[in-house]
Structures are given as C-alpha cells and as structure tokens.
Amino acid sequence: RWGRSTGASGVAAAPGQSVRGDGSPLRSLCMARHSCLSEQSARYFAQMGVATTNAVGLASAGKAAAQAAPDVVICDYDVLASIPLQEWEHDVLLSSTPVIAVSLTRHAEELQLLEANGIAGFLYLPTLEQVPALRILHAAASRPKYSLGSNDSAPRAVEHS
C-alpha cells in the first residue's frame, strides 16, 4: 500500500517492469509539492513496474521531463489545484503529456480538474490497486498527443469502480 513503499528516489524501475505495446517501459514523471511526496509517489509506482522520475513543483518538472521523456505525468492534486496550468501550456513537453492527478485525501467526486484539458484521469491512492492503476496509466499514455490549450480534445469517459 501507499504508506509502506521503499526504494530509491530519482529514476527507478521495479524488476517486473510495466511495458508499453512496443516493449519499451512505461515512463512517468511523479510530481508533488514536497520532495518526500514526489519521492514516495515515484517509489510507489516503481513497485508496480513503471520507470519513474520524480520532481518537486513545475520548475523542476520541466527539467526532469526533458531528461526522462515521460509517457505520463503523475501529479499530486494539490499541485494542480494551486498552480495555474498556464505555466504548463508554455512548456512544449508537459503541455503534450497526459496528466494523471493523484491524491491521498480527496476522492474523484471532490475534484474540479477532470474537465480541464490535459487531465487524463485520477487515482485515489489509499484504495489504489495495481491492475486498475496500470490500466489507467497505460490508457493515458496511449492517448494521441494533444495540447492543453486545444479546444479540440474529445470528451473523456469516466470510469467508476
């Protein structure tokens, strides 16, 4: 579960790596407001086999994303709720990378972000299970590239479990 993860920070991958359809590992950038949260998130998803890189805030996320070329950004909801997404619109890589919002305290029904362009999904960490989490991450990573500023994005399907 979330609170009992162990491992190293930075770039990480579990032995049973989660791979994309082309055989390459699924890469994610785990971003939070504090280093302890971004590192914990990276360890947690690395245990699921995702190749992870962690970052604190938008400034370091841009640099980390440029180096790691993530397939998906896993971002703490509080960061998304408190920082204007206009900054993401100006970053070429982040504005075209699917974002999965995650939270330890808020349920999906409480969020306002799922209607925003660029937010591909949401994961509630305390009850998260590996198979559904990987299904959502892979689905987000396989979506066609889009732009946060685009009004042409297709409506999102919402899956309740």
Short mmCIF file of C-alpha atoms in Angstrom, two decimals, residues 76-149:
data_model
loop_
_atom_site.label_atom_id
_atom_site.label_comp_id
_atom_site.label_asym_id
_atom_site.label_seq_id
_atom_site.Cartn_x
_atom_site.Cartn_y
_atom_site.Cartn_z
CA ASP A 76 -0.45 15.43 -6.78
CA TYR A 77 -3.89 17.05 -6.97
CA ASP A 78 -2.84 19.86 -4.61
CA VAL A 79 -0.18 20.98 -7.10
CA LEU A 80 -2.68 21.02 -9.95
CA ALA A 81 -5.25 22.87 -7.84
CA SER A 82 -2.86 25.54 -6.57
CA ILE A 83 -0.64 26.37 -9.54
CA PRO A 84 -2.03 27.96 -12.71
CA LEU A 85 -1.89 25.47 -15.56
CA GLN A 86 -0.94 28.34 -17.87
CA GLU A 87 2.66 27.53 -16.99
CA TRP A 88 2.19 24.04 -18.43
CA GLU A 89 0.75 25.48 -21.64
CA HIS A 90 4.10 27.15 -22.34
CA ASP A 91 6.20 24.01 -21.78
CA VAL A 92 6.28 22.02 -25.03
CA LEU A 93 6.72 18.59 -23.42
CA LEU A 94 4.46 18.97 -20.38
CA SER A 95 1.64 20.53 -22.37
CA SER A 96 1.51 17.46 -24.61
CA THR A 97 1.99 14.76 -21.94
CA PRO A 98 -1.11 13.19 -20.33
CA VAL A 99 -1.51 14.10 -16.65
CA ILE A 100 -2.94 11.76 -14.01
CA ALA A 101 -3.99 13.58 -10.85
CA VAL A 102 -3.45 11.64 -7.61
CA SER A 103 -4.50 12.29 -4.02
CA LEU A 104 -4.17 10.77 -0.59
CA THR A 105 -7.10 12.77 0.81
CA ARG A 106 -9.58 13.66 -1.93
CA HIS A 107 -11.95 11.34 -3.80
CA ALA A 108 -12.69 11.80 -7.52
CA GLU A 109 -16.13 13.26 -6.76
CA GLU A 110 -14.47 16.18 -4.93
CA LEU A 111 -12.26 17.27 -7.84
CA GLN A 112 -12.81 20.06 -10.33
CA LEU A 113 -9.87 19.24 -12.61
CA LEU A 114 -11.20 16.36 -14.69
CA GLU A 115 -12.89 18.85 -17.01
CA ALA A 116 -9.62 20.67 -17.70
CA ASN A 117 -7.78 19.91 -20.92
CA GLY A 118 -4.76 17.74 -20.30
CA ILE A 119 -6.03 15.92 -17.20
CA ALA A 120 -6.35 12.33 -18.39
CA GLY A 121 -7.52 10.71 -15.14
CA PHE A 122 -7.47 10.49 -11.38
CA LEU A 123 -6.19 7.92 -8.86
CA TYR A 124 -7.18 7.87 -5.16
CA LEU A 125 -4.04 6.44 -3.57
CA PRO A 126 -5.33 4.94 -0.28
CA THR A 127 -7.51 2.38 -2.09
CA LEU A 128 -5.50 2.06 -5.30
CA GLU A 129 -4.83 -1.43 -6.63
CA GLN A 130 -2.08 -2.26 -9.09
CA VAL A 131 -4.09 -3.70 -12.00
CA PRO A 132 -6.59 -0.81 -12.31
CA ALA A 133 -3.81 1.74 -11.76
CA LEU A 134 -1.67 0.29 -14.55
CA ARG A 135 -4.72 0.09 -16.82
CA ILE A 136 -5.35 3.84 -16.32
CA LEU A 137 -1.67 4.77 -16.75
CA HIS A 138 -1.35 2.74 -19.96
CA ALA A 139 -4.61 4.14 -21.34
CA ALA A 140 -3.45 7.70 -20.66
CA ALA A 141 -0.02 7.05 -22.16
CA SER A 142 -1.54 5.57 -25.32
CA ARG A 143 -3.82 8.55 -25.97
CA PRO A 144 -3.00 10.62 -29.02
CA LYS A 145 -0.88 13.65 -28.23
CA TYR A 146 -2.84 16.81 -27.50
CA SER A 147 -2.23 20.30 -26.23
CA LEU A 148 -3.51 21.87 -23.01
CA GLY A 149 -4.54 24.94 -24.97
#
